[in-house]
Each structure stands twice: as structure tokens, then as C-alpha cells.
CSV table of C-alpha atoms in Angstrom, one decimal:
chain,number,residue,atom,x,y,z
A,1,MET,CA,77.1,135.2,26.0
A,2,ALA,CA,76.5,131.6,27.2
A,3,THR,CA,78.0,128.8,25.2
A,4,ILE,CA,75.9,125.7,24.6
A,5,GLN,CA,77.8,122.5,25.2
A,6,SER,CA,76.9,119.6,23.1
A,7,ASN,CA,77.2,115.9,24.5
A,8,PRO,CA,79.3,113.9,22.6
A,9,ASP,CA,78.0,110.5,23.8
A,10,PRO,CA,74.4,110.9,24.8
A,11,LYS,CA,72.9,107.7,26.1
A,12,PHE,CA,70.0,106.0,23.6
A,13,THR,CA,67.1,104.1,25.0
A,14,PRO,CA,65.3,101.6,22.6
A,15,ALA,CA,61.6,101.6,22.3
A,16,PRO,CA,59.8,98.2,24.3
A,17,ARG,CA,59.1,95.3,21.6
A,18,PRO,CA,55.3,94.7,21.6
A,19,LYS,CA,54.1,91.3,23.3
A,20,PRO,CA,52.6,88.8,20.9
A,21,ASN,CA,48.8,88.4,20.9
A,22,ARG,CA,47.7,84.8,22.2
A,23,THR,CA,44.2,85.1,22.1
A,24,PRO,CA,43.2,83.7,18.7
A,25,LEU,CA,45.2,80.4,19.6
A,26,LEU,CA,43.4,80.1,22.8
A,27,ALA,CA,40.0,80.7,21.1
A,28,GLY,CA,40.8,78.1,18.6
A,29,ILE,CA,41.9,75.6,21.3
A,30,ILE,CA,38.7,76.2,23.2
A,31,GLY,CA,36.7,75.7,20.0
A,32,VAL,CA,38.2,72.4,19.6
A,33,LEU,CA,37.7,71.1,23.0
A,34,LEU,CA,34.0,72.5,22.7
A,35,ILE,CA,33.4,70.5,19.3
A,36,ALA,CA,35.0,67.4,21.0
A,37,LEU,CA,32.6,67.8,24.3
A,38,ILE,CA,29.6,68.2,21.8
A,39,ALA,CA,30.6,65.0,19.7
A,40,LEU,CA,31.2,63.1,23.0
A,41,GLY,CA,27.9,64.2,24.5
A,42,ILE,CA,26.0,63.4,21.4
A,43,GLY,CA,27.9,60.0,21.3
A,44,PHE,CA,26.7,59.3,24.9
A,45,MET,CA,23.2,60.5,23.9
A,46,ASN,CA,23.0,58.0,20.8
A,47,ARG,CA,24.3,55.1,22.8
A,48,GLY,CA,21.9,55.8,25.6
A,49,THR,CA,19.1,56.0,23.0
A,50,ASP,CA,20.2,52.8,21.5
A,51,ASN,CA,20.2,50.9,25.0
A,52,ALA,CA,17.1,52.4,25.8
A,53,LYS,CA,15.7,50.9,22.6
A,54,LEU,CA,17.4,47.6,23.1
A,55,SER,CA,16.0,47.5,26.5
A,56,THR,CA,12.5,48.3,25.2
A,57,ASP,CA,12.8,45.5,22.6
A,58,LEU,CA,13.8,43.0,25.2
A,59,VAL,CA,11.0,43.8,27.4
A,60,GLU,CA,8.6,43.4,24.5
A,61,MET,CA,10.0,40.4,23.2
A,62,GLU,CA,9.4,38.9,26.8
A,63,GLN,CA,6.0,40.0,26.9
A,64,PHE,CA,5.4,38.4,23.5
A,65,LYS,CA,6.9,35.3,24.7
A,66,ALA,CA,4.5,35.2,27.7
A,67,GLN,CA,1.6,36.0,25.3
A,68,ALA,CA,2.7,33.5,22.8
A,69,GLU,CA,3.0,30.8,25.3
A,70,LYS,CA,-0.4,31.6,27.1
A,71,GLN,CA,-2.1,31.7,23.6
A,72,TYR,CA,-0.6,28.2,22.8
A,73,TYR,CA,-1.7,26.5,25.7
A,74,GLU,CA,-5.1,28.0,25.7
A,75,SER,CA,-5.4,26.7,22.2
A,76,LEU,CA,-4.6,23.1,23.1
A,77,ALA,CA,-6.9,23.2,26.1
A,78,GLU,CA,-9.7,24.5,23.8
A,79,LEU,CA,-8.9,21.6,21.4
A,80,GLU,CA,-8.8,19.1,24.5
A,81,GLU,CA,-12.1,20.2,25.7
A,82,MET,CA,-13.7,18.8,22.6
A,83,ARG,CA,-12.5,15.4,22.9
A,84,GLY,CA,-15.0,12.6,23.8
A,85,SER,CA,-15.8,8.9,22.9
A,86,ASN,CA,-15.7,9.4,19.0
A,87,GLU,CA,-12.4,8.1,17.5
A,88,GLU,CA,-12.6,9.7,14.4
A,89,LEU,CA,-13.0,13.4,16.4
A,90,ASN,CA,-10.3,12.4,18.9
A,91,ALA,CA,-7.9,11.5,16.0
A,92,MET,CA,-8.4,14.8,14.7
A,93,ILE,CA,-7.8,16.7,17.7
A,94,ASP,CA,-4.5,14.8,18.1
A,95,GLN,CA,-3.4,15.9,14.6
A,96,GLN,CA,-4.4,19.5,15.2
A,97,LYS,CA,-2.5,19.6,18.4
A,98,GLU,CA,0.5,18.2,16.4
A,99,GLU,CA,0.2,20.9,13.8
A,100,LEU,CA,-0.1,23.6,16.8
A,101,ARG,CA,3.1,22.3,18.3
A,102,LEU,CA,5.1,22.4,15.1
A,103,GLN,CA,3.7,26.2,14.8
A,104,ASN,CA,4.7,26.8,18.3
A,105,GLU,CA,8.1,25.7,17.7
A,106,LYS,CA,8.4,28.1,14.7
A,107,ILE,CA,7.3,31.0,16.9
A,108,THR,CA,10.0,30.0,19.7
A,109,SER,CA,12.6,30.0,17.1
A,110,LEU,CA,11.6,33.5,16.0
A,111,THR,CA,11.7,34.9,19.5
A,112,ASN,CA,15.3,34.1,19.9
A,113,ASP,CA,16.1,37.3,18.2
A,114,SER,CA,14.2,40.5,18.7
A,115,ARG,CA,14.5,41.4,15.1
A,116,ASN,CA,12.0,38.8,14.3
A,117,LEU,CA,9.4,39.9,16.5
A,118,ALA,CA,7.2,41.2,13.7
A,119,ALA,CA,7.5,37.7,12.0
A,120,ALA,CA,6.6,36.0,15.3
A,121,ARG,CA,3.6,38.1,15.8
A,122,ARG,CA,2.5,37.1,12.3
A,123,GLU,CA,3.0,33.3,13.2
A,124,LEU,CA,1.0,33.9,16.4
A,125,ALA,CA,-1.6,35.4,14.6
A,126,ASP,CA,-1.8,32.5,12.0
A,127,LEU,CA,-1.8,29.9,15.1
A,128,LYS,CA,-5.0,31.7,16.5
A,129,THR,CA,-6.6,31.7,13.0
A,130,LYS,CA,-5.8,27.8,12.8
A,131,THR,CA,-7.1,27.4,16.3
A,132,THR,CA,-10.4,29.1,15.5
A,133,GLY,CA,-10.6,27.1,12.4
A,134,TYR,CA,-9.9,23.8,14.1
A,135,LEU,CA,-12.5,24.5,16.8
A,136,ALA,CA,-15.0,25.2,14.1
A,137,GLU,CA,-14.0,22.2,12.2
A,138,LEU,CA,-14.5,19.8,15.3
A,139,GLU,CA,-17.6,21.5,16.3
A,140,GLU,CA,-19.1,20.8,12.8
A,141,LEU,CA,-17.9,17.2,13.3
A,142,ARG,CA,-19.6,16.8,16.7
A,143,ALA,CA,-22.9,18.3,15.5
A,144,ALA,CA,-22.8,15.8,12.6
A,145,ASN,CA,-22.3,13.0,15.1
A,146,ALA,CA,-24.9,14.3,17.3
A,147,LYS,CA,-27.2,14.2,14.4
A,148,LEU,CA,-26.2,10.8,13.7
A,149,ALA,CA,-26.8,9.7,17.3
A,150,GLU,CA,-30.1,11.3,17.1
A,151,ASP,CA,-31.2,9.5,13.8
A,152,ARG,CA,-30.0,6.2,15.5
A,153,ASP,CA,-32.2,6.7,18.4
A,154,ARG,CA,-35.1,7.6,16.3
A,155,LEU,CA,-34.5,4.5,14.0
A,156,SER,CA,-34.0,2.2,17.2
A,157,THR,CA,-37.1,3.7,18.4
A,158,GLU,CA,-38.8,2.7,15.0
A,159,ARG,CA,-37.2,-0.5,15.1
A,160,ASP,CA,-38.7,-1.2,18.5
A,161,LEU,CA,-42.1,-0.7,17.3
A,162,LEU,CA,-41.8,-2.7,14.1
A,163,SER,CA,-40.5,-5.3,16.4
A,164,SER,CA,-43.3,-5.2,18.7
A,165,ASP,CA,-45.7,-5.4,15.5
A,166,LEU,CA,-43.9,-8.2,14.1
A,167,GLN,CA,-44.2,-10.2,17.6
A,168,VAL,CA,-47.9,-9.6,17.4
A,169,SER,CA,-47.8,-11.1,13.8
A,170,GLN,CA,-45.7,-13.8,14.7
A,171,GLN,CA,-47.7,-14.9,17.4
A,172,THR,CA,-51.1,-14.6,15.2
A,173,ASN,CA,-49.1,-16.8,12.6
A,174,GLU,CA,-47.4,-19.3,14.9
A,175,GLN,CA,-49.5,-22.2,14.5
A,176,LEU,CA,-49.4,-21.8,10.7
A,177,ASN,CA,-45.5,-21.4,10.7
A,178,SER,CA,-45.2,-24.3,12.8
A,179,GLU,CA,-47.0,-26.5,10.4
A,180,ARG,CA,-44.8,-24.7,7.5
A,181,ALA,CA,-41.9,-25.9,9.3
A,182,VAL,CA,-42.6,-29.3,9.4
A,183,LEU,CA,-43.2,-29.2,5.7
A,184,VAL,CA,-40.2,-27.4,5.1
A,185,SER,CA,-38.1,-29.7,7.2
A,186,GLU,CA,-39.2,-32.7,5.2
A,187,ARG,CA,-38.6,-30.9,1.9
A,188,GLU,CA,-35.1,-29.8,3.0
A,189,GLN,CA,-34.3,-33.5,4.1
A,190,LEU,CA,-35.7,-34.9,0.8
A,191,ALA,CA,-33.4,-32.1,-1.1
A,192,SER,CA,-30.5,-32.9,0.5
A,193,ARG,CA,-31.0,-36.7,0.0
A,194,ASN,CA,-31.1,-35.7,-3.7
A,195,THR,CA,-28.4,-33.6,-3.6
A,196,GLU,CA,-26.1,-36.2,-1.8
A,197,LEU,CA,-27.4,-38.9,-4.5
A,198,SER,CA,-26.8,-36.3,-7.4
A,199,ARG,CA,-23.1,-35.6,-5.9
A,200,LYS,CA,-22.4,-39.4,-5.6
A,201,VAL,CA,-23.6,-39.9,-9.0
A,202,ASN,CA,-21.5,-37.2,-10.5
A,203,VAL,CA,-18.6,-38.4,-8.6
A,204,ALA,CA,-19.1,-42.0,-9.6
A,205,SER,CA,-19.3,-40.8,-13.2
A,206,VAL,CA,-15.8,-38.9,-13.1
A,207,ILE,CA,-13.5,-40.6,-15.4
A,208,LYS,CA,-10.2,-41.2,-14.1
A,209,THR,CA,-6.8,-41.6,-15.7
A,210,ASN,CA,-3.6,-43.2,-15.0
A,211,ASN,CA,-0.1,-43.5,-16.9
A,212,ILE,CA,0.3,-39.7,-17.3
A,213,THR,CA,3.7,-38.9,-19.3
A,214,ALA,CA,4.9,-35.4,-20.4
A,215,GLU,CA,7.9,-34.4,-22.2
A,216,GLY,CA,9.5,-31.6,-24.0
A,217,GLN,CA,9.7,-31.6,-27.8
A,218,LYS,CA,11.4,-30.1,-30.7
A,219,GLN,CA,10.5,-30.6,-34.1
A,220,ARG,CA,13.3,-31.5,-36.7
A,221,ASN,CA,13.2,-30.4,-40.4
A,222,SER,CA,11.8,-33.6,-41.4
A,223,GLY,CA,8.7,-32.7,-39.4
A,224,ARG,CA,9.2,-35.2,-36.9
A,225,TRP,CA,9.0,-34.4,-33.3
A,226,VAL,CA,11.8,-35.6,-30.9
A,227,THR,CA,12.2,-35.3,-27.0
A,228,ARG,CA,14.3,-32.6,-25.6
A,229,THR,CA,15.1,-31.9,-21.9
A,230,ASN,CA,17.0,-28.5,-22.6
A,231,ALA,CA,14.3,-25.9,-21.9
A,232,LYS,CA,15.7,-23.5,-24.7
A,233,ASN,CA,15.4,-26.5,-27.3
A,234,VAL,CA,11.7,-27.1,-26.5
A,235,GLU,CA,9.0,-25.8,-28.6
A,236,ARG,CA,6.1,-27.9,-27.3
A,237,LEU,CA,4.8,-29.9,-24.2
A,238,TYR,CA,3.6,-33.3,-25.1
A,239,VAL,CA,1.1,-34.9,-22.5
A,240,CYS,CA,-0.3,-38.3,-22.9
A,241,PHE,CA,-2.3,-40.5,-20.6
A,242,ASN,CA,-5.1,-43.2,-20.3
A,243,SER,CA,-8.7,-42.8,-19.6
A,244,LEU,CA,-10.2,-45.6,-17.6
A,245,ASP,CA,-13.4,-47.3,-18.2
A,246,ASN,CA,-16.6,-46.0,-16.1
A,247,ALA,CA,-19.8,-47.8,-16.1
A,248,VAL,CA,-21.7,-45.0,-14.6
A,249,ALA,CA,-20.7,-42.3,-16.8
A,250,ARG,CA,-22.9,-41.9,-19.7
A,251,ALA,CA,-21.6,-42.6,-23.2
A,252,GLY,CA,-20.9,-39.6,-25.7
A,253,GLU,CA,-19.0,-36.3,-25.7
A,254,GLU,CA,-16.7,-35.8,-22.9
A,255,ALA,CA,-13.7,-33.9,-22.0
A,256,PHE,CA,-10.6,-33.4,-19.8
A,257,GLN,CA,-9.3,-30.1,-18.7
A,258,MET,CA,-5.5,-30.2,-19.0
A,259,ARG,CA,-3.7,-27.6,-16.8
A,260,ILE,CA,0.2,-26.9,-17.2
A,261,ILE,CA,1.7,-25.0,-14.3
A,262,ASN,CA,5.2,-23.3,-15.2
A,263,PRO,CA,8.1,-23.3,-12.6
A,264,ASN,CA,7.1,-20.0,-11.4
A,265,GLY,CA,3.6,-21.3,-10.2
A,266,GLU,CA,1.7,-19.9,-12.9
A,267,THR,CA,-1.0,-21.3,-14.9
A,268,MET,CA,0.3,-21.3,-18.8
A,269,SER,CA,-3.0,-19.9,-20.7
A,270,ILE,CA,-4.1,-18.2,-23.8
A,271,GLU,CA,-7.8,-17.5,-24.2
A,272,ALA,CA,-7.3,-17.6,-27.7
A,273,GLU,CA,-5.7,-21.1,-27.7
A,274,GLY,CA,-8.7,-22.5,-25.8
A,275,SER,CA,-7.7,-21.7,-22.4
A,276,GLY,CA,-10.2,-20.9,-19.6
A,277,VAL,CA,-11.4,-21.4,-16.1
A,278,LEU,CA,-12.9,-24.4,-14.5
A,279,THR,CA,-15.1,-24.8,-11.1
A,280,THR,CA,-13.7,-27.6,-9.0
A,281,ASP,CA,-16.0,-29.9,-6.9
A,282,ASP,CA,-15.3,-27.8,-3.7
A,283,GLY,CA,-16.3,-24.3,-5.9
A,284,GLU,CA,-12.9,-23.2,-6.4
A,285,GLN,CA,-12.1,-21.2,-9.5
A,286,VAL,CA,-9.2,-22.9,-11.4
A,287,PRO,CA,-7.5,-21.5,-14.6
A,288,TYR,CA,-6.8,-24.2,-17.1
A,289,THR,CA,-4.6,-24.6,-20.2
A,290,LYS,CA,-6.6,-26.4,-22.8
A,291,THR,CA,-9.5,-28.7,-23.3
A,292,VAL,CA,-9.1,-32.4,-24.4
A,293,PRO,CA,-12.2,-33.6,-25.9
A,294,PHE,CA,-13.0,-37.3,-26.8
A,295,ASP,CA,-15.6,-39.6,-27.2
A,296,PHE,CA,-16.4,-41.8,-24.3
A,297,GLN,CA,-17.9,-45.4,-24.9
A,298,GLY,CA,-17.4,-46.7,-21.4
A,299,ASP,CA,-14.0,-48.4,-22.2
A,300,ALA,CA,-10.6,-47.2,-21.4
A,301,ALA,CA,-8.8,-45.2,-24.1
A,302,ASN,CA,-5.3,-43.6,-24.5
A,303,HIS,CA,-5.2,-39.6,-25.3
A,304,CYS,CA,-2.3,-37.1,-26.1
A,305,ALA,CA,-2.6,-33.6,-26.1
A,306,GLU,CA,0.2,-30.8,-26.9
A,307,TRP,CA,0.7,-27.2,-25.9
A,308,ASN,CA,2.3,-25.9,-29.0
A,309,VAL,CA,2.0,-22.0,-29.3
A,310,PRO,CA,4.4,-20.3,-31.7
A,311,GLY,CA,6.9,-17.9,-29.9
A,312,THR,CA,6.6,-19.4,-26.4
A,313,GLU,CA,9.5,-19.7,-24.4
A,314,PHE,CA,10.0,-22.4,-22.0
A,315,ALA,CA,12.0,-21.6,-18.8
A,316,GLU,CA,14.1,-24.2,-16.7
A,317,GLY,CA,12.4,-25.8,-13.9
A,318,THR,CA,9.7,-28.2,-12.6
A,319,TYR,CA,6.4,-28.3,-14.6
A,320,THR,CA,3.2,-29.6,-13.2
A,321,ILE,CA,0.5,-31.1,-15.4
A,322,GLU,CA,-2.9,-31.6,-13.9
A,323,LEU,CA,-6.0,-33.3,-15.6
A,324,TYR,CA,-9.7,-32.5,-14.4
A,325,ASN,CA,-12.9,-34.3,-15.3
A,326,LYS,CA,-16.0,-32.9,-14.1
A,327,GLY,CA,-14.5,-30.4,-12.1
A,328,PHE,CA,-12.5,-33.2,-10.1
A,329,LEU,CA,-8.7,-33.5,-10.4
A,330,VAL,CA,-8.3,-37.0,-11.8
A,331,GLY,CA,-4.5,-37.1,-12.3
A,332,ASN,CA,-1.1,-35.4,-12.5
A,333,THR,CA,2.6,-35.6,-13.2
A,334,GLN,CA,5.8,-33.6,-13.4
A,335,LEU,CA,8.2,-32.5,-16.1
A,336,GLU,CA,11.8,-31.1,-15.7
A,337,LEU,CA,13.3,-29.0,-17.9
A,338,LYS,CA,16.9,-28.0,-17.7
């Protein structure tokens, strides 16, 4: 009988360890790389789109600049074509060209940035509208000037016809006019002599003056007037003078016009106090302060007059007093108030 022997030290071989599965990791890395590539591609695409748009905007802006410049100079040329010999029309053209220049400067400023293209287009459209309006306005003015020229020519023709008719009438009446001219000449000579005689009589009848004095005065409590030279203490101006005798002047009511001129060169006058305006012998209108009436009997006489208006303030300086009779200056003096 056979015997089965056991092996006390049998050799044990372990099972091999399974290898790790790296496929998911590689798939994740590949996915991340794909996403990055896609993002990078999109970025390049967007950048390319932006660059393409920028390039398009620049081209469009350059085209607009050329268009705006062309429109501006065409507008100037159209306005210049309207220029002529009429000064009013030419002045209007210069003004309109200046307004277009300012408009063009505004457009040029806007074209420095492509983002302002829309605004620049609006300004260019406004420039075109203005140009159209200017041309219409100039055309209307030119038409009006042409109508005026036509009317002037028509009136000139009518005037020539009337002149011709007048010449015929003048020839018909020439002899009569010659005789009339002689009579008119004689009458004018007589009138001239009468006028000259009348003027000489008028001049001879002027009553002259001398010894003119003027002073500032203040009234005391007693009622007596005393002389003052300080302007702030003066309440009235008192003027005295002599009228000279005159054998030519008619006896009766006469008058002198007294004119007081303050340091500012102004005539002191208040209408309610008797002031007025006289006409001098040479036709000048001169304001006067007051009238000094008197009864003239042919002889010399003494006269005094005051300018006393409550509330009047007298300034420092030189006052000029003038006396007039029949429009002639017959005397003057000055007064100094400190």
C-alpha cells in the first residue's frame, strides 16, 4: 500500500497586484486642455472681430472726412459764385462763409474720434441745410436787387422823357423867363438892401451894457443880504449892471436875457422860474436863466437881478454871467466861488 507523503514547506506564490487605471485622469487633462484651446480660439476670434470693426470704423471715418471737406469747399464755392458788386450782398456772403467755417471746425473736431461719427454726420447735414438756406437767401436778395435795378432803369427812362418834355417847355417860355429873371433879380436886390438896412437898424437899436458885477450872497436872520465867496454858504447870485443910452432904440418896454453858466459849463435854468431859449443874431439857439425887463426911455440906467431858487446848491468854481439884448451878446462877467 502506497504511502502519501506531505510536503512540510510547500512554496506559496502570491497573486499579482492589479495596475491602477489612469484613463479618467488623462481624460480630465485632455478636457481641460480642450477647454483652454477653445477659450483661446474664441479670444483670438473676438480680437480679430474687434480689429476688423476698428479697421472698418477708421476707413469709414476717413471716407467721411473726405466727404465733409468736399462738402465744405463746395459750399464755399457756391456762396462765392453769388458775389457781385452789391456791398450788402457781399457782406452777407462773408458772414455766411464765416458761419460755415465755424461749423466745419466743429465737424473736424468731432472726426478726431470715430465714436463721434454719428454726431459729425449730423453736423455735416446741418452744414448742408445751412448752405441751402444761405443760397436761397442770397438768391432772394439778388432778385430783389435786380428788381430795384429794373425799376431804377425804368424811372431813369421816364425821367429822360420828362426832361425832354421839360426842355421843350423851357424853350417855349425862355423869353418870358428871361424877363421874369430880370424882375426877380431887381426884387431880390431890393429885398437884400431892405434886409441889410433892417439888420443895421436892429443892430443899432441893441442896448449895450457896462459895469457888470456878480457876487454870491447869503441872507442873515435880519433879512439883509451879505456877500459870500464860499460856495456852500451862497444862497443866491446877485448881478448888477448899467444899460447905456441909445438914440435909435424905441422907448418902451425892453428886456435883457441873463444867462448864468455854472462851473460844469451848464446853463442854470428852470422853466418854472422864467428860464427859456433865445435865438442869437447868427441863428443859434441859446438857453438863458431869466429875463430882466425894464422900461427904456433912451437914457442909461442901472439894473440888478438875482437867481434865488430855494434848495439850489452852488458848486465851487467859476460862474460866467452873460447878458443878451435882441439876440446880441451885450456884456459878460465871471464870478469865482471857493
